[in-house]
Structure formats: C-alpha cells, structure tokens
mmCIF file of C-alpha atoms and ligand atoms in Angstrom:
data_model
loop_
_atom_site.group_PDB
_atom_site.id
_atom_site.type_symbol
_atom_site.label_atom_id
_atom_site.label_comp_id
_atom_site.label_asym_id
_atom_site.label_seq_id
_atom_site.Cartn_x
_atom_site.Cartn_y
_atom_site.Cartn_z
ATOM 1 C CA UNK A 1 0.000 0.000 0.000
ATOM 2 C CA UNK A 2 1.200 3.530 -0.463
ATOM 3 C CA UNK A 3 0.394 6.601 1.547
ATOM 4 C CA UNK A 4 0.014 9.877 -0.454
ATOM 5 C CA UNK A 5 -1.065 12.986 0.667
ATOM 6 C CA UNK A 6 -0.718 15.220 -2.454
ATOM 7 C CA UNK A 7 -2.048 15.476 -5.947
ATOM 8 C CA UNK A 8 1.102 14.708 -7.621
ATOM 9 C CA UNK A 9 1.757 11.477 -5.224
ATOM 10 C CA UNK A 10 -1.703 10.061 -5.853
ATOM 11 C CA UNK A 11 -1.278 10.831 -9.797
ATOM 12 C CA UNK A 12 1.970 8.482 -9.936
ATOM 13 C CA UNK A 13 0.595 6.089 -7.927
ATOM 14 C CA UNK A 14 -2.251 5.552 -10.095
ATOM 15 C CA UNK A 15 -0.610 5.908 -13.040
ATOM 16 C CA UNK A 16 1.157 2.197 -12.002
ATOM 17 C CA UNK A 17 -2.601 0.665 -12.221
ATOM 18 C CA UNK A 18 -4.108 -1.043 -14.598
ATOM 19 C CA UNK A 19 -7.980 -1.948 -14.659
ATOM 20 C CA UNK A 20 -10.654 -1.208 -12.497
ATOM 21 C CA UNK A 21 -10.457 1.150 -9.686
ATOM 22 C CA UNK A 22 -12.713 1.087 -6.391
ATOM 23 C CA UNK A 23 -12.999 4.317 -4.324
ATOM 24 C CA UNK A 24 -13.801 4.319 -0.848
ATOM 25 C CA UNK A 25 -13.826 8.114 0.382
ATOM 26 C CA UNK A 26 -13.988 8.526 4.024
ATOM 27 C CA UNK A 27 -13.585 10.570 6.784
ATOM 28 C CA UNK A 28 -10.946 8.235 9.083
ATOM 29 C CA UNK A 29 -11.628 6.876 12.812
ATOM 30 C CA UNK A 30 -12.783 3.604 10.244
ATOM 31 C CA UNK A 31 -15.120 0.702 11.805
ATOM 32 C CA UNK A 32 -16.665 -2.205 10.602
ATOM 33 C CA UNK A 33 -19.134 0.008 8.467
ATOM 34 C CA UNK A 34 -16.041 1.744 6.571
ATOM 35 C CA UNK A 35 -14.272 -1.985 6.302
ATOM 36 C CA UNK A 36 -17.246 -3.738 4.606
ATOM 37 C CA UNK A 37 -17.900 -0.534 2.156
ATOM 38 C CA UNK A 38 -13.539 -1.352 1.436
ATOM 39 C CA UNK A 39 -13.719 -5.209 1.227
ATOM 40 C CA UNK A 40 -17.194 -5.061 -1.606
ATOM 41 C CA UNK A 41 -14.581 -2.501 -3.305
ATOM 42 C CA UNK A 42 -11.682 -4.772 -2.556
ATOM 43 C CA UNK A 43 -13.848 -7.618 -4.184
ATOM 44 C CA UNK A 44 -15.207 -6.079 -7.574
ATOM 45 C CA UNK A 45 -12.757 -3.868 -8.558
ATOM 46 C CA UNK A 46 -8.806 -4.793 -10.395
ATOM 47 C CA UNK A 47 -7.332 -2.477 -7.609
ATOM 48 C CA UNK A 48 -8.589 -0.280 -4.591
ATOM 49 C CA UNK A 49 -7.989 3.680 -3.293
ATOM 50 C CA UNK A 50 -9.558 4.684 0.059
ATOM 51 C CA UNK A 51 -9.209 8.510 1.013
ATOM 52 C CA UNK A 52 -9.184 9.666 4.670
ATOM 53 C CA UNK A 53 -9.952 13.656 5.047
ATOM 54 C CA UNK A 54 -11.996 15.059 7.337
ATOM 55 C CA UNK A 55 -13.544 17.936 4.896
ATOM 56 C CA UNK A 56 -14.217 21.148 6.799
ATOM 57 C CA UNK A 57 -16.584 22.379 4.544
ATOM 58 C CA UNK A 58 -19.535 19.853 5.196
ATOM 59 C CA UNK A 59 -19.295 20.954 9.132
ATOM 60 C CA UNK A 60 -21.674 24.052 10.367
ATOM 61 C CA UNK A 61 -20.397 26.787 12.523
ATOM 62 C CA UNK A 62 -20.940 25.123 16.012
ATOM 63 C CA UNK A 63 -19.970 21.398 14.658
ATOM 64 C CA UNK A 64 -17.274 18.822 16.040
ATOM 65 C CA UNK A 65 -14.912 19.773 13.003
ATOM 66 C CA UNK A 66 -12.051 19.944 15.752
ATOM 67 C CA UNK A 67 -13.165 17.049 17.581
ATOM 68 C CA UNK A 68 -13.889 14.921 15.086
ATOM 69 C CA UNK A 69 -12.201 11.595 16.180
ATOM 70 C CA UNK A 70 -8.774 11.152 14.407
ATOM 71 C CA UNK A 71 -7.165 7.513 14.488
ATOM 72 C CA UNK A 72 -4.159 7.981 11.551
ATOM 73 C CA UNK A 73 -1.954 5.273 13.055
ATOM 74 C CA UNK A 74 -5.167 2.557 13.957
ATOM 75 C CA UNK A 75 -6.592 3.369 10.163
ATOM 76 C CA UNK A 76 -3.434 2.884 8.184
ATOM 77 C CA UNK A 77 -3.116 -0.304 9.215
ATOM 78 C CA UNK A 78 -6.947 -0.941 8.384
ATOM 79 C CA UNK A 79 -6.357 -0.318 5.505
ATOM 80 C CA UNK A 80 -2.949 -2.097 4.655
ATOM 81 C CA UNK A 81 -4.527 -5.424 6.148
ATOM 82 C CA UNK A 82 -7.591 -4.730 3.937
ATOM 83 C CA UNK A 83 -5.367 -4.536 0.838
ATOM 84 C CA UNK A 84 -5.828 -1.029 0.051
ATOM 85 C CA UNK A 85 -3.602 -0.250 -2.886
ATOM 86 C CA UNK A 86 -3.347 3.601 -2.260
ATOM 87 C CA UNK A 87 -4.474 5.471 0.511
ATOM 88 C CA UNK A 88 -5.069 9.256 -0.153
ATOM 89 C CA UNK A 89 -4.595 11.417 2.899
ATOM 90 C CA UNK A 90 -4.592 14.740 1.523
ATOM 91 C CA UNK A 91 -4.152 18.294 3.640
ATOM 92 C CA UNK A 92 -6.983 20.631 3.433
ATOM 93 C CA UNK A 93 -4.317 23.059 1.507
ATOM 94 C CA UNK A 94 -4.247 20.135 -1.604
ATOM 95 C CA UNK A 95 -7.815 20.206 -1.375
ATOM 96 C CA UNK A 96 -9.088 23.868 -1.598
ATOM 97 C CA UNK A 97 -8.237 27.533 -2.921
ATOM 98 C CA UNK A 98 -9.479 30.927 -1.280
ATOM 99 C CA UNK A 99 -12.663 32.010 -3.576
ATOM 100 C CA UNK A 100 -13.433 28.213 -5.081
ATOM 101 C CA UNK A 101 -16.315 28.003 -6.824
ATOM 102 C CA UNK A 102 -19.121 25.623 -5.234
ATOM 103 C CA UNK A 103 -21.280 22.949 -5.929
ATOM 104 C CA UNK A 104 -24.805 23.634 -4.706
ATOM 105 C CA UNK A 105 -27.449 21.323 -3.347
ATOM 106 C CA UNK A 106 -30.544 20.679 -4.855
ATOM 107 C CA UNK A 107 -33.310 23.309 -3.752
ATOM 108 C CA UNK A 108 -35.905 20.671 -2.601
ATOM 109 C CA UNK A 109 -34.171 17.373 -1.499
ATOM 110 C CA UNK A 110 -30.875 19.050 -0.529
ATOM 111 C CA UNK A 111 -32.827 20.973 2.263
ATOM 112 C CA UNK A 112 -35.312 18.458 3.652
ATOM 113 C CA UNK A 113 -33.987 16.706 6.825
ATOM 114 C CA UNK A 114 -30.362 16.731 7.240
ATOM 115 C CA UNK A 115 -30.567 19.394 4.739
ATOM 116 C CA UNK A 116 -32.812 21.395 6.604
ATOM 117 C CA UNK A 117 -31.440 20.681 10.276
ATOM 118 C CA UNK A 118 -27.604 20.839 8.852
ATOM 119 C CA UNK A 119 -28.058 24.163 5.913
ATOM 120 C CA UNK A 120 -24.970 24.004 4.091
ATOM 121 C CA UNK A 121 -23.683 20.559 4.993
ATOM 122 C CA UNK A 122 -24.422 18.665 1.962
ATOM 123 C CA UNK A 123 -22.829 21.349 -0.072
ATOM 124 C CA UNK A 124 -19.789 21.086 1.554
ATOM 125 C CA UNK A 125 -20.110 16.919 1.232
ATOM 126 C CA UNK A 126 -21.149 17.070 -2.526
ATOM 127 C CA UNK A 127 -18.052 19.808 -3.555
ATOM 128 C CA UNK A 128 -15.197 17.198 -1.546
ATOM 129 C CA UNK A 129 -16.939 14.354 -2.902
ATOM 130 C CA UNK A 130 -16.831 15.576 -6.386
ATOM 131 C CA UNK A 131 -13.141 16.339 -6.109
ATOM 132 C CA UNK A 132 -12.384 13.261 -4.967
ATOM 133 C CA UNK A 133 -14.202 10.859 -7.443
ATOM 134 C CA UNK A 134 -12.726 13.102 -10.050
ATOM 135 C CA UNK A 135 -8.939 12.576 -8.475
ATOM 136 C CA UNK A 136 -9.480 8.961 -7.738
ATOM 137 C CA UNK A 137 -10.748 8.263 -11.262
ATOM 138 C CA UNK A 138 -12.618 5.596 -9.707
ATOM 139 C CA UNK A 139 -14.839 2.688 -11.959
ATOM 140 C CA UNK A 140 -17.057 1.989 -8.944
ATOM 141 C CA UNK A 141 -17.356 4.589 -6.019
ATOM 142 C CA UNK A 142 -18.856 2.786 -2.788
ATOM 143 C CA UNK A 143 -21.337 4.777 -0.630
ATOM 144 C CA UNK A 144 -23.007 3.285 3.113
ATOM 145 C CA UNK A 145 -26.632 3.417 3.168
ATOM 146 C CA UNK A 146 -26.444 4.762 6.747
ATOM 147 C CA UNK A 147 -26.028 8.693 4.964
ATOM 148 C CA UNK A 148 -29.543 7.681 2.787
ATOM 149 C CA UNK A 149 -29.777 11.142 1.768
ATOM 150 C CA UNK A 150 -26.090 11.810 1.443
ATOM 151 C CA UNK A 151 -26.134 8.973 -0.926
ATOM 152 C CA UNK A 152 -29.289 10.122 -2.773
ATOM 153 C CA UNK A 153 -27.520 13.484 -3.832
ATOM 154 C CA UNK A 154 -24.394 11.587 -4.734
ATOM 155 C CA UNK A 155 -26.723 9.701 -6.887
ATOM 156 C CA UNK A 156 -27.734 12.864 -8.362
ATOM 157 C CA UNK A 157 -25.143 14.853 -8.536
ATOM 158 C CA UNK A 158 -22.930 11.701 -10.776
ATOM 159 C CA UNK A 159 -26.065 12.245 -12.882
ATOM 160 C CA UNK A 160 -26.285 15.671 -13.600
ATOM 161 C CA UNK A 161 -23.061 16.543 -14.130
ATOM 162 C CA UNK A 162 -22.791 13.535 -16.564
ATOM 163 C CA UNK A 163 -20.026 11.627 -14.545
ATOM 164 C CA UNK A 164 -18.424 8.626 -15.406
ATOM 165 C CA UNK A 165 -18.176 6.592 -12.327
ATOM 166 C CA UNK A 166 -20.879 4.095 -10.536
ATOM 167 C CA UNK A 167 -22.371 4.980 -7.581
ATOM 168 C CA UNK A 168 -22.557 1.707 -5.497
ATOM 169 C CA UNK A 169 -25.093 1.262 -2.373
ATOM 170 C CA UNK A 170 -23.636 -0.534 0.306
ATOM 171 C CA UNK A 171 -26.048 -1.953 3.465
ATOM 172 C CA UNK A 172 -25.879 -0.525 7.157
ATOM 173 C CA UNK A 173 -23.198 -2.198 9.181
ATOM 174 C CA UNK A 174 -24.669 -2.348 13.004
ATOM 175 C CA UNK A 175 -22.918 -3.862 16.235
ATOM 176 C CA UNK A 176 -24.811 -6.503 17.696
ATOM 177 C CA UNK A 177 -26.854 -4.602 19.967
ATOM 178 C CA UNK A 178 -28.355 -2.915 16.578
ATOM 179 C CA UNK A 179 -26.257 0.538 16.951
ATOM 180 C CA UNK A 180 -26.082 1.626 13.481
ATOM 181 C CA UNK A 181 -21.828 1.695 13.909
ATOM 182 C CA UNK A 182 -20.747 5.774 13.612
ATOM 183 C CA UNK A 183 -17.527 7.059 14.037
ATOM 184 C CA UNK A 184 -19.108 9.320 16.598
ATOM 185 C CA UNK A 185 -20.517 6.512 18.511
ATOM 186 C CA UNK A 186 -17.562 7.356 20.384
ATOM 187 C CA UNK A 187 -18.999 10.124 21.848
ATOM 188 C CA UNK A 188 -21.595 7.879 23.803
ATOM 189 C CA UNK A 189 -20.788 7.775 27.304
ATOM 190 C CA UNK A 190 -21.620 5.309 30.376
ATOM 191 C CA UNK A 191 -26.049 4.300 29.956
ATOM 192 C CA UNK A 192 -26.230 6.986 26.682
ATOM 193 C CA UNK A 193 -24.891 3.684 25.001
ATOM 194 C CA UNK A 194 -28.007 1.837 25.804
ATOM 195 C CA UNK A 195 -30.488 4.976 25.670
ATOM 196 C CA UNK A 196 -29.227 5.093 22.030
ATOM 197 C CA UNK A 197 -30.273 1.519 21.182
ATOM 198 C CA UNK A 198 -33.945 3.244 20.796
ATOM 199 C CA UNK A 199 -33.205 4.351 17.555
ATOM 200 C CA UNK A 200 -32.219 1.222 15.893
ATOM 201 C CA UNK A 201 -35.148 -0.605 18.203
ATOM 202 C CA UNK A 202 -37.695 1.962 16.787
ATOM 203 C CA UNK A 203 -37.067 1.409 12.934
ATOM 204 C CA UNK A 204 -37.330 -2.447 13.595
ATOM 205 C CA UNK A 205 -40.584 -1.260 15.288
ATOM 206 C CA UNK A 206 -41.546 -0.194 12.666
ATOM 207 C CA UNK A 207 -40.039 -3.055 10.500
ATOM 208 C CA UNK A 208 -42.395 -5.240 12.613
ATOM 209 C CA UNK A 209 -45.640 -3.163 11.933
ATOM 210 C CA UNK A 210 -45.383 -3.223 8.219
ATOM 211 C CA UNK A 211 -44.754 -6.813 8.580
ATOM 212 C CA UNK A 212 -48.235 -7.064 10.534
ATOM 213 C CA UNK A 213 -49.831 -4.925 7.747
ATOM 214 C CA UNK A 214 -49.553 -1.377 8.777
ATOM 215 C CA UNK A 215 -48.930 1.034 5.900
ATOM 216 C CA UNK A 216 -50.091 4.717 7.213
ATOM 217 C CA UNK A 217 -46.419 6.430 7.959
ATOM 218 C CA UNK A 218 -48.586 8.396 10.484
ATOM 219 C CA UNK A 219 -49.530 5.766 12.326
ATOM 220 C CA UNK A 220 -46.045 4.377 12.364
ATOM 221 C CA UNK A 221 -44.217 7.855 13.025
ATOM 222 C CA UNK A 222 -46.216 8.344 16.233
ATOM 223 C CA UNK A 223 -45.526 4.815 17.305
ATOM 224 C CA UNK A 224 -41.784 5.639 16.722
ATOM 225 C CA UNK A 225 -42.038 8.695 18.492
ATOM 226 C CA UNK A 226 -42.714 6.739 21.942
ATOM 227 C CA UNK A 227 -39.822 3.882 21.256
ATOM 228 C CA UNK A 228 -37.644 6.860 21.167
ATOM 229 C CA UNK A 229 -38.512 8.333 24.487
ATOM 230 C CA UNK A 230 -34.774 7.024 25.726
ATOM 231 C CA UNK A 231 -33.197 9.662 23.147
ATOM 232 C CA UNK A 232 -32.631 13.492 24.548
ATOM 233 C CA UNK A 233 -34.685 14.488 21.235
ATOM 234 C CA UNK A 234 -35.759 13.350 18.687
ATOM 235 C CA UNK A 235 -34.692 16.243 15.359
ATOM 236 C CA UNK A 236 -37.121 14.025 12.485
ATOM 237 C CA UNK A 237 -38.605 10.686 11.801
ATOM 238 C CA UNK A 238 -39.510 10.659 8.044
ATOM 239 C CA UNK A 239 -40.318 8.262 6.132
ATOM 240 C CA UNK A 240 -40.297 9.046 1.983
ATOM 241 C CA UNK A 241 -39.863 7.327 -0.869
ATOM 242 C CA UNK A 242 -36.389 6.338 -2.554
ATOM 243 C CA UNK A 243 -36.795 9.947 -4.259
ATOM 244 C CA UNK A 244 -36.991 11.251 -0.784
ATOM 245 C CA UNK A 245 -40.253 12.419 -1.284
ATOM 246 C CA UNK A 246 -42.852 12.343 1.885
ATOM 247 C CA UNK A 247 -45.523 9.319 1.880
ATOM 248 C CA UNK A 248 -48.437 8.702 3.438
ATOM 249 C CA UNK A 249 -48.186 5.283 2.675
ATOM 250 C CA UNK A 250 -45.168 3.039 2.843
ATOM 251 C CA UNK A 251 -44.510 1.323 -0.650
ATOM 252 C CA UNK A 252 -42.656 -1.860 -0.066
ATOM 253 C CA UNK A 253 -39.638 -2.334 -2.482
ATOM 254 C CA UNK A 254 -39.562 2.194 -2.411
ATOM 255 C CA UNK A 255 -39.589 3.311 0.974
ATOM 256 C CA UNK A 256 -36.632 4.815 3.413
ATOM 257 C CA UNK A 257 -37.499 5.215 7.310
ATOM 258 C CA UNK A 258 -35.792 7.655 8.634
ATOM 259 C CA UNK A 259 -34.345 9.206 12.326
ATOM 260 C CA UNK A 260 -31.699 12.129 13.502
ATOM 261 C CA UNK A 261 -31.983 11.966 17.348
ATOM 262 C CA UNK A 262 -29.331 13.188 19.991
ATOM 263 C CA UNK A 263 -28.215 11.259 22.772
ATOM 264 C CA UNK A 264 -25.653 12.803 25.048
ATOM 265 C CA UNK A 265 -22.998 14.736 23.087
ATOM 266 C CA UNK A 266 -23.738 13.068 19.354
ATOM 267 C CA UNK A 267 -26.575 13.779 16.712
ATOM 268 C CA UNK A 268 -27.283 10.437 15.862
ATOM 269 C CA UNK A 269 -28.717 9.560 12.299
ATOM 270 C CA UNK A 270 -30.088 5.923 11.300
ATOM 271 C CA UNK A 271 -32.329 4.800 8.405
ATOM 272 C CA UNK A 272 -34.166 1.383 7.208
ATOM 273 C CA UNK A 273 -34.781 0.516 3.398
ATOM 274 C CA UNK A 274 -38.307 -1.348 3.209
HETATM 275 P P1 AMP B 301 -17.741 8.800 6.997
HETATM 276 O O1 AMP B 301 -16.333 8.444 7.348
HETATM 277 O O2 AMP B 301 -18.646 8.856 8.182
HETATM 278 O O3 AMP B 301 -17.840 9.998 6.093
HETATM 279 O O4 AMP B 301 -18.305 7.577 6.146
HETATM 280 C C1 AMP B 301 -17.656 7.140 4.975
HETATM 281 C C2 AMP B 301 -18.567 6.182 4.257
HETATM 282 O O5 AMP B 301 -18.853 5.065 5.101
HETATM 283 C C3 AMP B 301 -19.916 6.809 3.883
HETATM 284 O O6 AMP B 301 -20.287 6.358 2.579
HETATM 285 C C4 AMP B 301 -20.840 6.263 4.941
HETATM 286 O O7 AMP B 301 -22.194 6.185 4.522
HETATM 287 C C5 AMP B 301 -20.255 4.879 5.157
HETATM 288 N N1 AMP B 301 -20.659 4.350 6.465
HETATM 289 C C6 AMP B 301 -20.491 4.932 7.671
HETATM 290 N N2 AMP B 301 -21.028 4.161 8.639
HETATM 291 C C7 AMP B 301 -21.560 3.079 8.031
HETATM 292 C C8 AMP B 301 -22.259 1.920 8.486
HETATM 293 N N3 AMP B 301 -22.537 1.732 9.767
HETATM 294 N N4 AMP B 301 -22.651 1.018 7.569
HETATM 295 C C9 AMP B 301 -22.383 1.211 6.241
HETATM 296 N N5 AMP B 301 -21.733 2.271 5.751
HETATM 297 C C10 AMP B 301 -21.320 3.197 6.635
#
C-alpha cells in the first residue's frame, strides 16, 4: 500500500494501475461500516484507493470539526490489512483555494432533513466528494446506506453533471446490539450507550408493523415517536420514498425510514430501506 497525501503522489501512484479502480472516500476513525464498504470494493474492482480527510466544509459553525475523532496510526493499518492499494490522505491546503467556486445542493431534497437541520452541509459533502471521485478516477465509487440522503444526492449529482463513475449502495453495518456503527458513537458515554439503542429498536418497530400490515407512515411515526422516548430528542422521523419524497403510505420495495436523534454529546442519524 502507499500513503500519499498530495495530488502529484496520488497521480503516480495511479498511473502504475491497470484496470478497475474502487474508491472508498472517508472521513478516518474507520469501523466495521467503513471496512465492509472497502472489502465489496476490494472484491469487484482490479485495484482499490480509500481517502481519509476530514472535509471542513460539510461541518456548520458550532460542529465537532475539531473534535472529530482522528485515528491515523489505527486506520493505516486498516487499511494495509484490507489490501488497500493507495491510501489518499490529503491536507486541506491540496484540497481547496481561497474564492473556489461551489457545488450547490438541490433546492428541494438538498434541504429536507439533514438538509434542513444541517443548511450548508451537503454542499460542503457534494463539492469534496466531487473532487475526490474526479482525483481517484474511480470505476465503482462505494457509498453506506447509513447517509440515505447523502447517498441520494451523490446519486444525483454523478447524474447531472454527466459523470463517469458508478455509484454503489452498500447496506448498514450495526454492532450486535443494533447501533447503526458511527464514528461518533464514540462520543456515547456510560447508559447513553443503551439509551441510544432506541433508535435502531424503533425502525425495527416499525419493521415489525409493516410486517403485521400497517402502511399509514402516520400511524407508524407516532408509534416511533414513543420507542424513542430514551433519546434526549428526537430532530425528524420521516419516512419518503427512494426519491426522498414524503408518503403517506409506505410502498414496499420504495420506501426509506428515517431518524436524527441526539443522545448525550452526538446527533445520531439511522435509516431502514423497506
Ligand atoms: P464517513 O467516514 O462517516 O464519512 O463515512 C464514509 C462512508 O462510510 C460513507 O459512505 C458512509 O455512509 C459509510 N458508512 C459509515 N457508517 C456506516 C455503516 N454503519 N454502515 C455502512 N456504511 C457506513
């Protein structure tokens, strides 16, 4: 595996590859969630680039930008076990200029949920991310399910500005317990670890409603609502269609559930495809 951290590096390094490339951008501190997204990549692609870089400009005013857990040492040798080929660990200097120009959201769907509780985020998230699919000249470009909405506007954005890379899905890594895994799961201190098992436990309430027949998202929302008593509060549950468009119905086969909920220090986000 080799480490580079500017343009030039990660230019020369790809230049020695031949065949498809898998791209796994990331933001570091990687768990399980991060390692399946880089073993699908590892699988279906000729070679593999992961990027680590905690981008400053999909963090609000007010954010954990600065305390954003940082584990250099414990991910290198993620990703050197995972047979990474080339890990891209840019500065934010190789990644921005004063007065860039900007990528913007989508009017509607970029300012619904996280949009709307996070204004600016996904602007930030879709500018890095198109720098970096353009730099990794990636085949196949693996995004987790767990960001539904990031991964929505990915969608789009590859799309609309006609680029030539797939955009691959990946499922929702949880720890046993259910936790959708998070690198800020960290955050979770002492009994918030088990107040924040009410957010997986109310999308599988829901899961088990729909099974019994229940389609009204009303209905199911409110019944959500009370699972998720344990969490300090609750920002949204939504539940829309794969368009991210509000239901009153759930579809099977087109439907996303989702929460944002705090517990303790972290803003919690989890999400079920039905
Ligand atoms: P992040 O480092 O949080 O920016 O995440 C990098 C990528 O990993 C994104 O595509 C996330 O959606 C994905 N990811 C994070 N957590 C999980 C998880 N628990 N299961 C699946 N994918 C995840």
């Amino acid at each position: 595996m080799v480490i580079v951290q500017t343009i030039e590096a990660l230019e020369e390094a790809k230049n020695a590859l031949t065949g498809s490339i898998g791209f796994v951008p990331t933001m570091g501190a990687l768990h399980k969630g991060h390692l399946a997204l880089i073993q699908q990549a590892k699988q279906e692609n000729d070679h593999l680039i992961v990027s680590i870089f905690v981008n400053p400009t999909q963090f609000l005013e007010g954010e954990d930008l600065d305390a954003y857990p940082r584990k250099e040492e414990a991910d290198i040798k993620i990703c050197k076990l995972a047979g990474v080929d080339i890990l891209f660990m840019p500065t934010i200097d190789v990644m921005y200029e004063e007065d860039e120009l900007c990528i913007g959201a989508p009017a509607v769907r970029g300012y619904i949920l996280e949009g709307e509780k996070r204004p600016g985020h996904f602007d930030g998230m879709l500018q890095v991310v198109m720098k970096l699919l353009n730099l990794s000249g990636a085949t196949n470009a693996y995004f987790g399910k767990k960001d539904a909405q990031q991964l929505a506007l990915i969608t789009q954005m590859v799309k609309n500005y006609f680029m030539d890379v797939n955009i691959i899905p990946c499922n929702i890594v949880r720890d046993d317990n259910g936790l959708a895994l998070s690198s800020r799961n960290v955050y979770l201190e002492g009994e918030e670890k088990t107040r924040a098992l009410c957010i997986s436990r109310s999308l599988k309430r829901a899961t088990n409603m729909i099974i019994a027949g229940e389609r009204n998202t009303e209905v199911i929302k409110k019944e959500m609502l009370s699972v998720l008593e344990d969490a300090d509060q609750v920002e949204y549950i939504a539940i829309v269609d794969r368009e991210f468009n509000a239901v009153d119905n759930v579809e099977i086969g087109n439907t996303i559930i989702l929460v944002a909920a705090w517990v303790g220090k972290p803003r919690l986000i989890d999400n079920l495809w039905i």
